């Protein structure tokens, strides 16, 4: 069976972003970009399913600017067989991305789509669920364990208060949580091989999807700064401060 | 203009997250109705009817809604969504699971994890792990929103006297089945609702050492949290994780032991009223947000602190 893995190019998780002085957005010019960490876990899971022999082909897909090709090459270096870039310079929000992904699913007919649970830039946590809704497929979000069978998939999910297990009829949509797996490092030979793997480019207009944003960002500001704290000398001083100054215990 | 709040409950009682979400709805303004979708959930619906400011409670009661399957709950929300301008979910794992499904079916964008209501269509939400706050305006006719519960004080659980109205139940999708649940054992207050949280990081060193936090937590009536590093190292269960990808907490007092303070962790706790950090490393980023810092070995501080209280 085919698995589709959507991946997003985001500001690297180690970068501390700064808000632009005109408060229009965060400043992402010249900062390091990488694959969204949850998406790496999604690619890794798809490749492991292929290595187990239950999946025949892994297709990585990304939506966005030309530079997203790098992210797709990374996915292919991890082990995806081929890639599709839905290329646009437009600002893409989760609803638009899920519509573009639905168009790709309609074309490729995978049995399973594995996405990251959220992207670390917009922190929306929507695209997987929206894609499942548009396709009318069942969903299992925040997956920490995936067991794939011929016509169903059993998924353990991380929920508030513990874990829960669901069984979904295929085709289905899964979103990954951090503990699903540890993504492998890409090796140089695999990076070289990934350069030869096919990467197809399509445009939103070709699949007839309107990507215009539905949310308008009016302002982006710095979070309120915390006032500088004090270093206390010992436990006695700490307890005194908490009792008499902060009055929290 | 009427607002629908999707209740989070265990069929018998309401989760406090529902009260925070009703409080956010009250800030938007308009009639507030609460949907309780569950199985044998009359008791939860009755508690929802008592919440201050709630005008009506819709109860959808069926075995297909017992375990909160996204397909069924979303269909249920859509079945009653027609008359509402706003549909609000708490940004809990179940709210995050269902809300985008509802939004996509309505063909509207969702506003995730709002921390403030500016007007009926404009909201503030954190992006980039809380390193920036975006003010966004929804251009859609219907607004589907998830509410960061720690950003809104809970609505009073008593004082209302809304009517409970049974609504017809949406068809079971049949596409997913609930298999089982593994509840993490925890006798302490719930992490997201606790007024004091004691957290351990990688500096705790081992799962056994992590238990050293328990006497202190018991003394303070605190919940225990963990950094991702501590969870990944197997020191603590993953539902204790505080951070961008775990729980978001904002207690009165947050005490971090052996936590370095990576931005992903800070995203989950920097709205706490008072932050205390205990770390051997004076350069640890956690001291940048801590109100009180103690540069010391946590293993000597823990017993001293416990006996001083």
Short mmCIF file of N, CA, C and O in Angstrom, two decimals, chain B residues 46-98:
data_model
loop_
_atom_site.label_atom_id
_atom_site.label_comp_id
_atom_site.label_asym_id
_atom_site.label_seq_id
_atom_site.Cartn_x
_atom_site.Cartn_y
_atom_site.Cartn_z
N UNK B 46 -26.35 18.22 33.64
CA UNK B 46 -26.93 18.95 34.77
C UNK B 46 -25.91 19.91 35.38
O UNK B 46 -26.25 21.03 35.75
N UNK B 47 -24.64 19.47 35.49
CA UNK B 47 -23.64 20.42 36.03
C UNK B 47 -23.43 21.57 35.05
O UNK B 47 -23.22 22.70 35.48
N UNK B 48 -23.46 21.28 33.75
CA UNK B 48 -23.27 22.36 32.77
C UNK B 48 -24.40 23.38 32.88
O UNK B 48 -24.17 24.58 32.71
N UNK B 49 -25.60 22.91 33.21
CA UNK B 49 -26.76 23.80 33.32
C UNK B 49 -26.62 24.77 34.50
O UNK B 49 -27.21 25.84 34.51
N UNK B 50 -25.80 24.38 35.47
CA UNK B 50 -25.62 25.23 36.66
C UNK B 50 -24.53 26.29 36.48
O UNK B 50 -24.39 27.19 37.30
N UNK B 51 -23.73 26.16 35.41
CA UNK B 51 -22.62 27.09 35.22
C UNK B 51 -23.16 28.49 34.95
O UNK B 51 -24.08 28.66 34.13
N UNK B 52 -22.59 29.48 35.63
CA UNK B 52 -23.05 30.86 35.49
C UNK B 52 -22.94 31.32 34.04
O UNK B 52 -21.91 31.09 33.40
N UNK B 53 -24.00 31.93 33.53
CA UNK B 53 -23.96 32.50 32.18
C UNK B 53 -24.39 31.57 31.07
O UNK B 53 -24.51 32.00 29.92
N UNK B 54 -24.62 30.29 31.38
CA UNK B 54 -25.02 29.36 30.33
C UNK B 54 -26.54 29.46 30.12
O UNK B 54 -27.31 29.39 31.08
N UNK B 55 -26.96 29.66 28.87
CA UNK B 55 -28.38 29.85 28.57
C UNK B 55 -29.12 28.56 28.32
O UNK B 55 -30.32 28.44 28.59
N UNK B 56 -28.42 27.59 27.76
CA UNK B 56 -29.09 26.33 27.41
C UNK B 56 -28.04 25.23 27.30
O UNK B 56 -26.90 25.50 26.91
N UNK B 57 -28.44 24.01 27.66
CA UNK B 57 -27.52 22.88 27.50
C UNK B 57 -28.15 21.90 26.52
O UNK B 57 -29.32 21.53 26.66
N UNK B 58 -27.39 21.51 25.51
CA UNK B 58 -27.85 20.49 24.56
C UNK B 58 -27.20 19.17 24.96
O UNK B 58 -25.98 19.11 25.11
N UNK B 59 -28.01 18.16 25.14
CA UNK B 59 -27.47 16.85 25.54
C UNK B 59 -27.68 15.86 24.40
O UNK B 59 -28.80 15.60 23.99
N UNK B 60 -26.57 15.33 23.89
CA UNK B 60 -26.62 14.26 22.88
C UNK B 60 -26.09 13.01 23.57
O UNK B 60 -24.92 12.96 23.95
N UNK B 61 -26.95 12.04 23.81
CA UNK B 61 -26.61 10.90 24.64
C UNK B 61 -26.73 9.61 23.84
O UNK B 61 -27.83 9.24 23.42
N UNK B 62 -25.59 8.97 23.59
CA UNK B 62 -25.65 7.72 22.82
C UNK B 62 -24.35 6.95 23.02
O UNK B 62 -23.29 7.57 23.25
N UNK B 63 -24.41 5.64 22.92
CA UNK B 63 -23.21 4.82 23.10
C UNK B 63 -22.12 5.19 22.10
O UNK B 63 -20.93 5.08 22.40
N UNK B 64 -22.51 5.65 20.90
CA UNK B 64 -21.51 6.00 19.88
C UNK B 64 -20.69 7.22 20.29
O UNK B 64 -19.66 7.50 19.69
N UNK B 65 -21.16 7.97 21.31
CA UNK B 65 -20.43 9.17 21.74
C UNK B 65 -19.67 8.92 23.04
O UNK B 65 -19.07 9.84 23.61
N UNK B 66 -19.68 7.66 23.51
CA UNK B 66 -19.12 7.36 24.83
C UNK B 66 -17.64 7.70 24.94
O UNK B 66 -17.19 8.21 25.96
N UNK B 67 -16.86 7.43 23.90
CA UNK B 67 -15.42 7.54 24.03
C UNK B 67 -14.82 8.71 23.27
O UNK B 67 -13.63 8.77 23.04
N UNK B 68 -15.68 9.62 22.86
CA UNK B 68 -15.18 10.84 22.24
C UNK B 68 -14.50 10.64 20.89
O UNK B 68 -13.57 11.39 20.56
N UNK B 69 -14.91 9.66 20.11
CA UNK B 69 -14.31 9.46 18.78
C UNK B 69 -14.53 10.71 17.94
O UNK B 69 -15.64 11.23 17.84
N UNK B 70 -13.44 11.17 17.30
CA UNK B 70 -13.49 12.45 16.58
C UNK B 70 -14.57 12.45 15.51
O UNK B 70 -15.27 13.44 15.32
N UNK B 71 -14.71 11.33 14.78
CA UNK B 71 -15.65 11.28 13.66
C UNK B 71 -17.07 11.50 14.17
O UNK B 71 -17.84 12.25 13.58
N UNK B 72 -17.40 10.83 15.27
CA UNK B 72 -18.77 10.92 15.79
C UNK B 72 -19.05 12.24 16.49
O UNK B 72 -20.11 12.83 16.32
N UNK B 73 -18.08 12.69 17.28
CA UNK B 73 -18.30 13.94 18.00
C UNK B 73 -18.40 15.11 17.02
O UNK B 73 -19.26 15.98 17.14
N UNK B 74 -17.52 15.11 16.00
CA UNK B 74 -17.56 16.20 15.01
C UNK B 74 -18.91 16.19 14.29
O UNK B 74 -19.50 17.25 14.07
N UNK B 75 -19.41 15.02 13.92
CA UNK B 75 -20.71 14.93 13.24
C UNK B 75 -21.81 15.47 14.15
O UNK B 75 -22.74 16.15 13.69
N UNK B 76 -21.69 15.20 15.45
CA UNK B 76 -22.68 15.68 16.41
C UNK B 76 -22.65 17.20 16.52
O UNK B 76 -23.69 17.86 16.55
N UNK B 77 -21.45 17.76 16.55
CA UNK B 77 -21.32 19.22 16.63
C UNK B 77 -21.93 19.84 15.37
O UNK B 77 -22.69 20.81 15.44
N UNK B 78 -21.62 19.25 14.21
CA UNK B 78 -22.13 19.79 12.94
C UNK B 78 -23.65 19.73 12.89
O UNK B 78 -24.30 20.61 12.33
N UNK B 79 -24.22 18.69 13.53
CA UNK B 79 -25.67 18.53 13.51
C UNK B 79 -26.39 19.67 14.21
O UNK B 79 -27.52 20.00 13.88
N UNK B 80 -25.71 20.31 15.17
CA UNK B 80 -26.37 21.40 15.90
C UNK B 80 -25.73 22.75 15.59
O UNK B 80 -26.15 23.78 16.13
N UNK B 81 -24.73 22.79 14.70
CA UNK B 81 -23.91 24.00 14.51
C UNK B 81 -24.65 25.14 13.81
O UNK B 81 -24.24 26.29 13.92
N UNK B 82 -25.72 24.81 13.11
CA UNK B 82 -26.39 25.75 12.21
C UNK B 82 -26.61 27.16 12.74
O UNK B 82 -26.33 28.14 12.06
N UNK B 83 -27.06 27.27 13.97
CA UNK B 83 -27.50 28.58 14.46
C UNK B 83 -26.43 29.39 15.16
O UNK B 83 -26.71 30.46 15.67
N UNK B 84 -25.22 28.87 15.21
CA UNK B 84 -24.23 29.55 16.05
C UNK B 84 -23.21 30.32 15.21
O UNK B 84 -22.78 29.86 14.16
N UNK B 85 -22.81 31.49 15.75
CA UNK B 85 -21.77 32.28 15.08
C UNK B 85 -20.38 31.84 15.52
O UNK B 85 -19.41 32.01 14.78
N UNK B 86 -20.28 31.30 16.73
CA UNK B 86 -18.99 30.86 17.26
C UNK B 86 -19.13 29.45 17.84
O UNK B 86 -20.12 29.17 18.52
N UNK B 87 -18.15 28.61 17.58
CA UNK B 87 -18.11 27.29 18.20
C UNK B 87 -16.77 27.17 18.92
O UNK B 87 -15.71 27.28 18.30
N UNK B 88 -16.84 26.99 20.24
CA UNK B 88 -15.62 27.01 21.05
C UNK B 88 -15.34 25.65 21.68
O UNK B 88 -16.24 25.04 22.27
N UNK B 89 -14.11 25.23 21.57
CA UNK B 89 -13.64 24.00 22.21
C UNK B 89 -12.52 24.37 23.17
O UNK B 89 -11.73 25.27 22.87
N UNK B 90 -12.38 23.66 24.29
CA UNK B 90 -11.15 23.85 25.07
C UNK B 90 -9.98 23.27 24.28
O UNK B 90 -10.15 22.27 23.56
N UNK B 91 -8.80 23.89 24.38
CA UNK B 91 -7.63 23.38 23.66
C UNK B 91 -6.98 22.25 24.45
O UNK B 91 -5.81 22.29 24.80
N UNK B 92 -7.77 21.22 24.74
CA UNK B 92 -7.29 20.01 25.40
C UNK B 92 -7.05 18.98 24.30
O UNK B 92 -7.34 19.24 23.13
N UNK B 93 -6.57 17.79 24.66
CA UNK B 93 -6.30 16.82 23.59
C UNK B 93 -7.59 16.46 22.85
O UNK B 93 -7.58 16.26 21.65
N UNK B 94 -8.73 16.42 23.54
CA UNK B 94 -9.95 16.07 22.82
C UNK B 94 -10.46 17.26 21.99
O UNK B 94 -10.92 17.08 20.86
N UNK B 95 -10.36 18.48 22.52
CA UNK B 95 -10.79 19.64 21.75
C UNK B 95 -9.96 19.82 20.49
O UNK B 95 -10.49 20.08 19.41
N UNK B 96 -8.64 19.66 20.63
CA UNK B 96 -7.75 19.81 19.48
C UNK B 96 -8.01 18.73 18.43
O UNK B 96 -7.77 18.92 17.24
N UNK B 97 -8.46 17.58 18.91
CA UNK B 97 -8.72 16.46 18.02
C UNK B 97 -9.95 16.71 17.15
O UNK B 97 -9.94 16.43 15.96
N UNK B 98 -10.99 17.27 17.74
CA UNK B 98 -12.29 17.37 17.06
C UNK B 98 -12.47 18.70 16.32
O UNK B 98 -13.00 18.72 15.20
#
